[in-house]
mmCIF file with all atom_site columns, C-alpha atoms in Angstrom:
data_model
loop_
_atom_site.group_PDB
_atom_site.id
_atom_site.type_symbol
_atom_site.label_atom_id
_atom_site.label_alt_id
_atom_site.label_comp_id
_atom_site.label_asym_id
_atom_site.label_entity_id
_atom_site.label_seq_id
_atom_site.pdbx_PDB_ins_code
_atom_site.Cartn_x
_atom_site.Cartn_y
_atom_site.Cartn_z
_atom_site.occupancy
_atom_site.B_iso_or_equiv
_atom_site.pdbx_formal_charge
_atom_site.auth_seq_id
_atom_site.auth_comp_id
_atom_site.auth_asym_id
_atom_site.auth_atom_id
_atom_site.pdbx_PDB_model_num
ATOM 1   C CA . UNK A 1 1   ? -137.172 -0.708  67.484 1.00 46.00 ? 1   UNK A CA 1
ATOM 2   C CA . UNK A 1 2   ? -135.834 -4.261  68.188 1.00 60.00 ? 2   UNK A CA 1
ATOM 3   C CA . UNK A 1 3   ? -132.534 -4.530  70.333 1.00 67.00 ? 3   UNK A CA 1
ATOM 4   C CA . UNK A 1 4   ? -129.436 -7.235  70.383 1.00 83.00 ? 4   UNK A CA 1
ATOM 5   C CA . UNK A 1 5   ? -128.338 -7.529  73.784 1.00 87.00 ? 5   UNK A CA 1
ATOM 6   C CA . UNK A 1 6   ? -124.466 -8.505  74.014 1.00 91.00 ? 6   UNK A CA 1
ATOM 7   C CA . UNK A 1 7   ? -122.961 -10.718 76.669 1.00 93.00 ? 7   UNK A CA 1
ATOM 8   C CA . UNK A 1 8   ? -119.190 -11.545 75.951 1.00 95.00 ? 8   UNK A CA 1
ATOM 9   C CA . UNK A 1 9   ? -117.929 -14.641 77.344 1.00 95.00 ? 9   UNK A CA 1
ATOM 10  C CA . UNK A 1 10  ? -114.654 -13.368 78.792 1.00 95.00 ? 10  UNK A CA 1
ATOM 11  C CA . UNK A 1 11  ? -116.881 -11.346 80.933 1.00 96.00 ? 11  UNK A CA 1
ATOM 12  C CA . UNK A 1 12  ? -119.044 -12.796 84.095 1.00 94.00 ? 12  UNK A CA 1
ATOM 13  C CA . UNK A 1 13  ? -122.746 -13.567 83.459 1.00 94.00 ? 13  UNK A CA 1
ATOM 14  C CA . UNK A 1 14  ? -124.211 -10.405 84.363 1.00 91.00 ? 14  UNK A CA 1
ATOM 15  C CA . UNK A 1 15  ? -128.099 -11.547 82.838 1.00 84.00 ? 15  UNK A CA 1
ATOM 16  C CA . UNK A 1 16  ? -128.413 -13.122 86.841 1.00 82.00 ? 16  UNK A CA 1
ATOM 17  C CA . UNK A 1 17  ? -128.501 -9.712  88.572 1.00 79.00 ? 17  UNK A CA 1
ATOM 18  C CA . UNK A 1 18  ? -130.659 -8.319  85.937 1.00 78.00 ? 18  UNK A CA 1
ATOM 19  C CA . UNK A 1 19  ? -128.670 -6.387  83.111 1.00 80.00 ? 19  UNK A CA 1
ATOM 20  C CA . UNK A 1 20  ? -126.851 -7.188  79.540 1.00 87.00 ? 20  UNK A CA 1
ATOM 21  C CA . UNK A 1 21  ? -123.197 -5.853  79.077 1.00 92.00 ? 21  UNK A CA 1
ATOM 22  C CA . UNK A 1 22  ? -124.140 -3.875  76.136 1.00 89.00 ? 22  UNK A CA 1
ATOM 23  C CA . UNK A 1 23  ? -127.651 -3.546  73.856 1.00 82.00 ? 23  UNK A CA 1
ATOM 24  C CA . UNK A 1 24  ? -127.208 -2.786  70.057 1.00 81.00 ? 24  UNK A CA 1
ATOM 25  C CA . UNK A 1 25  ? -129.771 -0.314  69.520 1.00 68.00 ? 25  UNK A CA 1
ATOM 26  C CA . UNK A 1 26  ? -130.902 -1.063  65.517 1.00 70.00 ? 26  UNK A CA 1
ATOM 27  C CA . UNK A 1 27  ? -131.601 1.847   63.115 1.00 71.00 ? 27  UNK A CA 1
ATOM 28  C CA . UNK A 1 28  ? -128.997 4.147   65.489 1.00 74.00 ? 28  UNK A CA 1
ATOM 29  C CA . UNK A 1 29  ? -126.432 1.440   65.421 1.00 88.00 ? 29  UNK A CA 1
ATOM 30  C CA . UNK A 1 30  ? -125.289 2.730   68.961 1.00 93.00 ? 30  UNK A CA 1
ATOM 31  C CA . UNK A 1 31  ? -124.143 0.519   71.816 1.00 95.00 ? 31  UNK A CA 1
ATOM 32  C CA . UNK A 1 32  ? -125.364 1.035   74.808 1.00 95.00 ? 32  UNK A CA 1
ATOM 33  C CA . UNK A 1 33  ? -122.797 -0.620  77.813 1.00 97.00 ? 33  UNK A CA 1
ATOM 34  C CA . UNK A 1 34  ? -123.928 -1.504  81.194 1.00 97.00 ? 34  UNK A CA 1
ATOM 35  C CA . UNK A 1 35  ? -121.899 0.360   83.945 1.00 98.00 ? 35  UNK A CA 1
ATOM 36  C CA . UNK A 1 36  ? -118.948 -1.964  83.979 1.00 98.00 ? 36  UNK A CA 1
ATOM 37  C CA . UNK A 1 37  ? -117.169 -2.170  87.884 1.00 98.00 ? 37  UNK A CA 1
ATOM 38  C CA . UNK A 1 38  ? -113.738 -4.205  88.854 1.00 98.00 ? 38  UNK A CA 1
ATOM 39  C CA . UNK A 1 39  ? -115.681 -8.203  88.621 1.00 98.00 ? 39  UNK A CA 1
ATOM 40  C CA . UNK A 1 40  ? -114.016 -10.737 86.859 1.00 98.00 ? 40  UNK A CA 1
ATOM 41  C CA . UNK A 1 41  ? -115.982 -13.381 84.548 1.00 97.00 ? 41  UNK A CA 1
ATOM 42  C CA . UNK A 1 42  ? -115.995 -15.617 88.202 1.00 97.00 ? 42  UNK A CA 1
ATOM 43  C CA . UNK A 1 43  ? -117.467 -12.634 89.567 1.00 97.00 ? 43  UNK A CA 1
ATOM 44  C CA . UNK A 1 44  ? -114.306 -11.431 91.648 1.00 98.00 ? 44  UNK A CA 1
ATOM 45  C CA . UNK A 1 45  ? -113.809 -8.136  92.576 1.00 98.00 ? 45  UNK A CA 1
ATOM 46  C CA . UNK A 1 46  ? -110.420 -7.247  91.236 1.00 98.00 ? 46  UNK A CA 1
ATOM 47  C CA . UNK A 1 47  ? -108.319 -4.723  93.631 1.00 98.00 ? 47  UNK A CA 1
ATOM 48  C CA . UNK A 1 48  ? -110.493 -4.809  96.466 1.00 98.00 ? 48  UNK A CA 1
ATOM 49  C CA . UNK A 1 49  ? -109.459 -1.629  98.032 1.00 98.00 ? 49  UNK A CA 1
ATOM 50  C CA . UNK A 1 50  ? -107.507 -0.629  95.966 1.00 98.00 ? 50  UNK A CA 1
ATOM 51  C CA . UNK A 1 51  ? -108.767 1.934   93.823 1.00 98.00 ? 51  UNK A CA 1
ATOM 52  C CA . UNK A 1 52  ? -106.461 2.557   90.475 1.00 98.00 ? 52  UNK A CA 1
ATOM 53  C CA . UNK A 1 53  ? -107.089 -1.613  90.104 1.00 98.00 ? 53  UNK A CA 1
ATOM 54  C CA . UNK A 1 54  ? -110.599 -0.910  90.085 1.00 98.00 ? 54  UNK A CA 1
ATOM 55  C CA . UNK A 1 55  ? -110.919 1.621   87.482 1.00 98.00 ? 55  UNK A CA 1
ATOM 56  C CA . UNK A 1 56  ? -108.041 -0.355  85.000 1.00 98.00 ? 56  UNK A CA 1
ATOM 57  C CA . UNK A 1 57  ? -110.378 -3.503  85.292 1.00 98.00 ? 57  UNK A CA 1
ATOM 58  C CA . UNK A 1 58  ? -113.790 -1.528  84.026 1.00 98.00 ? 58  UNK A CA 1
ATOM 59  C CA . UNK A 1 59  ? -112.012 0.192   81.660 1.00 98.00 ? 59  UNK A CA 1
ATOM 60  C CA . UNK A 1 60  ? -110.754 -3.370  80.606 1.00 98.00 ? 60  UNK A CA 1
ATOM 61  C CA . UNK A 1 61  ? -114.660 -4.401  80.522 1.00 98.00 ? 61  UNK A CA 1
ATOM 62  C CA . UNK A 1 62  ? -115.207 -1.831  78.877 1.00 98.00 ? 62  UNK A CA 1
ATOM 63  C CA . UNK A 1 63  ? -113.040 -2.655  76.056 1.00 98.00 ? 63  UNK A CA 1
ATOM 64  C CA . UNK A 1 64  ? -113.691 -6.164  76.110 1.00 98.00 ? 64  UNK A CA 1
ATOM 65  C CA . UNK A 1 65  ? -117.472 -5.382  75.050 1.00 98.00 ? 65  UNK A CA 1
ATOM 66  C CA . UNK A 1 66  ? -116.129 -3.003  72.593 1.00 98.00 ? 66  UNK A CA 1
ATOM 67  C CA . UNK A 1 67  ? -113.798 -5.535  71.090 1.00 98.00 ? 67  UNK A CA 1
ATOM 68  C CA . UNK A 1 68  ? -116.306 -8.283  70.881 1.00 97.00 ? 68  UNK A CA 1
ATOM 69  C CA . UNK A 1 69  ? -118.401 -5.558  69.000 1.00 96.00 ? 69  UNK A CA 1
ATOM 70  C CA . UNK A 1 70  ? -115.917 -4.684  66.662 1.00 95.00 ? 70  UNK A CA 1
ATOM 71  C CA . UNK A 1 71  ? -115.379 -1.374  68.398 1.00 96.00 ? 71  UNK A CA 1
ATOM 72  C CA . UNK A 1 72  ? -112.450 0.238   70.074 1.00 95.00 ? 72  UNK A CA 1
ATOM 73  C CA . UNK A 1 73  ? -112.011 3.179   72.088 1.00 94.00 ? 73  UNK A CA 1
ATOM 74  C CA . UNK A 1 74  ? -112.427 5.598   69.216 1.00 93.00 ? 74  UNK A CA 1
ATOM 75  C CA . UNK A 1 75  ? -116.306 4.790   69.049 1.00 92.00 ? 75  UNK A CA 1
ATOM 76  C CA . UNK A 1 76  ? -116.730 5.670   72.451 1.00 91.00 ? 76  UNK A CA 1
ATOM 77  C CA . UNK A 1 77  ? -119.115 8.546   72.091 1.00 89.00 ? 77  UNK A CA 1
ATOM 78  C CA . UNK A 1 78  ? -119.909 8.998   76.006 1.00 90.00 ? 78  UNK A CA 1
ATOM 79  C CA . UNK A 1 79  ? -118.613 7.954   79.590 1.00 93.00 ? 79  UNK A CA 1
ATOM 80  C CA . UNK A 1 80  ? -119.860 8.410   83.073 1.00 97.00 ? 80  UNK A CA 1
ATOM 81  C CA . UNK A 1 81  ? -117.789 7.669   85.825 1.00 96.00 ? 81  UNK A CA 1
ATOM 82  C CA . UNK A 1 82  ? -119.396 7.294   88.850 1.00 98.00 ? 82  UNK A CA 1
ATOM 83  C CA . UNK A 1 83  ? -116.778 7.589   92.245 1.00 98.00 ? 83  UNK A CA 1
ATOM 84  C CA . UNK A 1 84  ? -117.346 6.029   95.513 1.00 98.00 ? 84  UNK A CA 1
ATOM 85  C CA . UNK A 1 85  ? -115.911 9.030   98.178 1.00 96.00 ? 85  UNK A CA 1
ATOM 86  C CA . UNK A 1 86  ? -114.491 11.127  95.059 1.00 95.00 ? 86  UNK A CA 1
ATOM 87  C CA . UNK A 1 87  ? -111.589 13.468  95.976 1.00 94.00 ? 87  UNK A CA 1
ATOM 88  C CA . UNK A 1 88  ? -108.682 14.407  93.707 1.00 93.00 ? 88  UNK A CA 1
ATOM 89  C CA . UNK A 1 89  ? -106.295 11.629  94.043 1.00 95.00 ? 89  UNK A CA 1
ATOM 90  C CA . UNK A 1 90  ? -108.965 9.462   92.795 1.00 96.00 ? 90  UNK A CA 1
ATOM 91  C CA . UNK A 1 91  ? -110.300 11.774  90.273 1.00 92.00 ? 91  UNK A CA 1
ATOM 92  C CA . UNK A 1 92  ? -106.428 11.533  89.210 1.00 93.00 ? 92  UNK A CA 1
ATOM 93  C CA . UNK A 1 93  ? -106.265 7.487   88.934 1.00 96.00 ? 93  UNK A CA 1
ATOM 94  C CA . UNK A 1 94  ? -109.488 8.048   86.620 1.00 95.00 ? 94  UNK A CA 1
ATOM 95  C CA . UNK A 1 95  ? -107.807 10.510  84.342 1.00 93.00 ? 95  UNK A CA 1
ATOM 96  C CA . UNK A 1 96  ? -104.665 8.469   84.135 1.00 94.00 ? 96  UNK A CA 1
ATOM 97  C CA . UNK A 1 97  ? -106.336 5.288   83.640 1.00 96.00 ? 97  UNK A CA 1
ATOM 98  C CA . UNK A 1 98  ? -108.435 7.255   81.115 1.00 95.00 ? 98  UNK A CA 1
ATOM 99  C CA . UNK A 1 99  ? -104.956 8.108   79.131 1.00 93.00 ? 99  UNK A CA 1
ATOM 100 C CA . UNK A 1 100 ? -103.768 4.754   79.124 1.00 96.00 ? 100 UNK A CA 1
ATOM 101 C CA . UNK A 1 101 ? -107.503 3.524   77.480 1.00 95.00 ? 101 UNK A CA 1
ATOM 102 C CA . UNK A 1 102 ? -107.869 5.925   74.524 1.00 94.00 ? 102 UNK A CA 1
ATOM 103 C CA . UNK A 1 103 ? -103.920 5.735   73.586 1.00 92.00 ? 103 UNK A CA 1
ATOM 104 C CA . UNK A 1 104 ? -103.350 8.363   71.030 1.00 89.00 ? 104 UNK A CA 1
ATOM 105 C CA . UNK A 1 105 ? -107.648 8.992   70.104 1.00 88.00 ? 105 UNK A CA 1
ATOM 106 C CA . UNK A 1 106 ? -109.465 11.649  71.583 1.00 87.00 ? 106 UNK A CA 1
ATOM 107 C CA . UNK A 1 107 ? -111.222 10.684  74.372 1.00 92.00 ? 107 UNK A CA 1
ATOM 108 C CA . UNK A 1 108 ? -115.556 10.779  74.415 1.00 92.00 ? 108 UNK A CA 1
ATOM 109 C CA . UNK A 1 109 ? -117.199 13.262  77.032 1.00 91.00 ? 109 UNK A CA 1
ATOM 110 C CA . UNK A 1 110 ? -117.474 12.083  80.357 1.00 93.00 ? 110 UNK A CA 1
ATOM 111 C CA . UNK A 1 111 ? -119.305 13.020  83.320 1.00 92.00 ? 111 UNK A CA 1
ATOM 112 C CA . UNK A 1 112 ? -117.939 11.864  86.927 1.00 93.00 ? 112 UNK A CA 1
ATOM 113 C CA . UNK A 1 113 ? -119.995 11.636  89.683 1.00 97.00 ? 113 UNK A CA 1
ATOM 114 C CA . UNK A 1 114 ? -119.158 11.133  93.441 1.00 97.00 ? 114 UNK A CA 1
ATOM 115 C CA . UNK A 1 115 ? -121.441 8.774   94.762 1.00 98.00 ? 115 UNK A CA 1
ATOM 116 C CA . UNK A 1 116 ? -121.544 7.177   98.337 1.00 97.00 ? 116 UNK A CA 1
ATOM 117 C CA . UNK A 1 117 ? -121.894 3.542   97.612 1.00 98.00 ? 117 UNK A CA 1
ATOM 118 C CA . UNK A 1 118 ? -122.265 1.489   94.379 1.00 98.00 ? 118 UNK A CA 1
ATOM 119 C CA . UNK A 1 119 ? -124.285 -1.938  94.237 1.00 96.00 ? 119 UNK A CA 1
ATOM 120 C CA . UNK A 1 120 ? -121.447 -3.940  96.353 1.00 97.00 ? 120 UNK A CA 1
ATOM 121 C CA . UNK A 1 121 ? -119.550 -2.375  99.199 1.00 98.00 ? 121 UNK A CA 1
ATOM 122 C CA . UNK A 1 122 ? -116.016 -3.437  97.680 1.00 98.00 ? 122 UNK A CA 1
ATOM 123 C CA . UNK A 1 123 ? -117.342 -1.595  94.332 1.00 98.00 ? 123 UNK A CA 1
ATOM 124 C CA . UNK A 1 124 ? -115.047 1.760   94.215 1.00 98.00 ? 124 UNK A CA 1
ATOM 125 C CA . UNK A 1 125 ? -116.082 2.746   90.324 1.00 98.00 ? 125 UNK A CA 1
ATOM 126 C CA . UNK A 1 126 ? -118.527 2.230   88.133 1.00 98.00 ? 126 UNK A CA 1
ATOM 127 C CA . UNK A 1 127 ? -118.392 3.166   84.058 1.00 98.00 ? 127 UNK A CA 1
ATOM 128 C CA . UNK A 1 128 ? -120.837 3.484   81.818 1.00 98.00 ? 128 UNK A CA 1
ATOM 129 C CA . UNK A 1 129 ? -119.943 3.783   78.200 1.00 97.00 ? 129 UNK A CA 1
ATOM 130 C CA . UNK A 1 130 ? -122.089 4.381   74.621 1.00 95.00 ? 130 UNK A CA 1
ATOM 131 C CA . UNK A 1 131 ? -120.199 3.825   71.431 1.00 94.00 ? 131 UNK A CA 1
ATOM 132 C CA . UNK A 1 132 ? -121.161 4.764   67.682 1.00 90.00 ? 132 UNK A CA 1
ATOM 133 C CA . UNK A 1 133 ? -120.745 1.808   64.994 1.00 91.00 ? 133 UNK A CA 1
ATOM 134 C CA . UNK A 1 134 ? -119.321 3.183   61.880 1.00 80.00 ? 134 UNK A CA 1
ATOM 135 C CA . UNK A 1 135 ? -121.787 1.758   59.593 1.00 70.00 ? 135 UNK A CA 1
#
């Protein structure tokens, strides 16, 4: 089954360290999102320590891929949310954050995991996302 791999522009070049943003999978029409973290398209982290800054900018990937898909949060059909040093004040950025993404649609399932460390020590949160097209 033959896959289009999507790599948005306003995003950094992520093919360099090994991965596509997103992968149509054909015949399912479901997108499959890399875990998206707080870089920039220059490859800045954005709110280096600070962790609500973090999780606004990969939900913001996250809807940039969407967008340049044609989707929006309401084809989200799964998250995980993966937590460097989890504890309930962060847990409670996510969920906020969360709010603020979906608006008014009801938000996808979502698993959150506390993990030590991500790929990059300034990395606080990673999200992965998969969203249905409506074909």
């Amino acid at each position: 089954m033959a896959t289009t791999k999507i790599n948005p522009s306003e995003l950094y070049d992520s093919t360099p360290f090994g991965f596509s943003h997103a992968a149509v999978q054909d015949g399912g029409r479901v997108l499959h999102l890399a875990g998206q973290v707080a870089w920039d398209a220059d490859c800045n982290v954005v709110g280096v320590g600070d962790f609500a800054a973090q999780v606004d900018k990969a939900l913001a990937n996250i809807a940039a891929v969407l967008a340049h898909s044609g989707l929006g949060p309401s084809d989200v059909v799964r998250l995980r949310t993966y937590i460097v040093d989890n504890d309930m004040e962060r847990l409670g950025a996510v969920v906020g954050a969360l709010k603020r993404f979906y608006g008014d649609e009801t938000p996808a399932p979502n698993t959150v995991v506390g993990v030590q460390s991500l790929a990059l020590p300034d990395f606080l949160v990673e999200i992965e996302a998969i969203a249905q097209f409506r074909d």
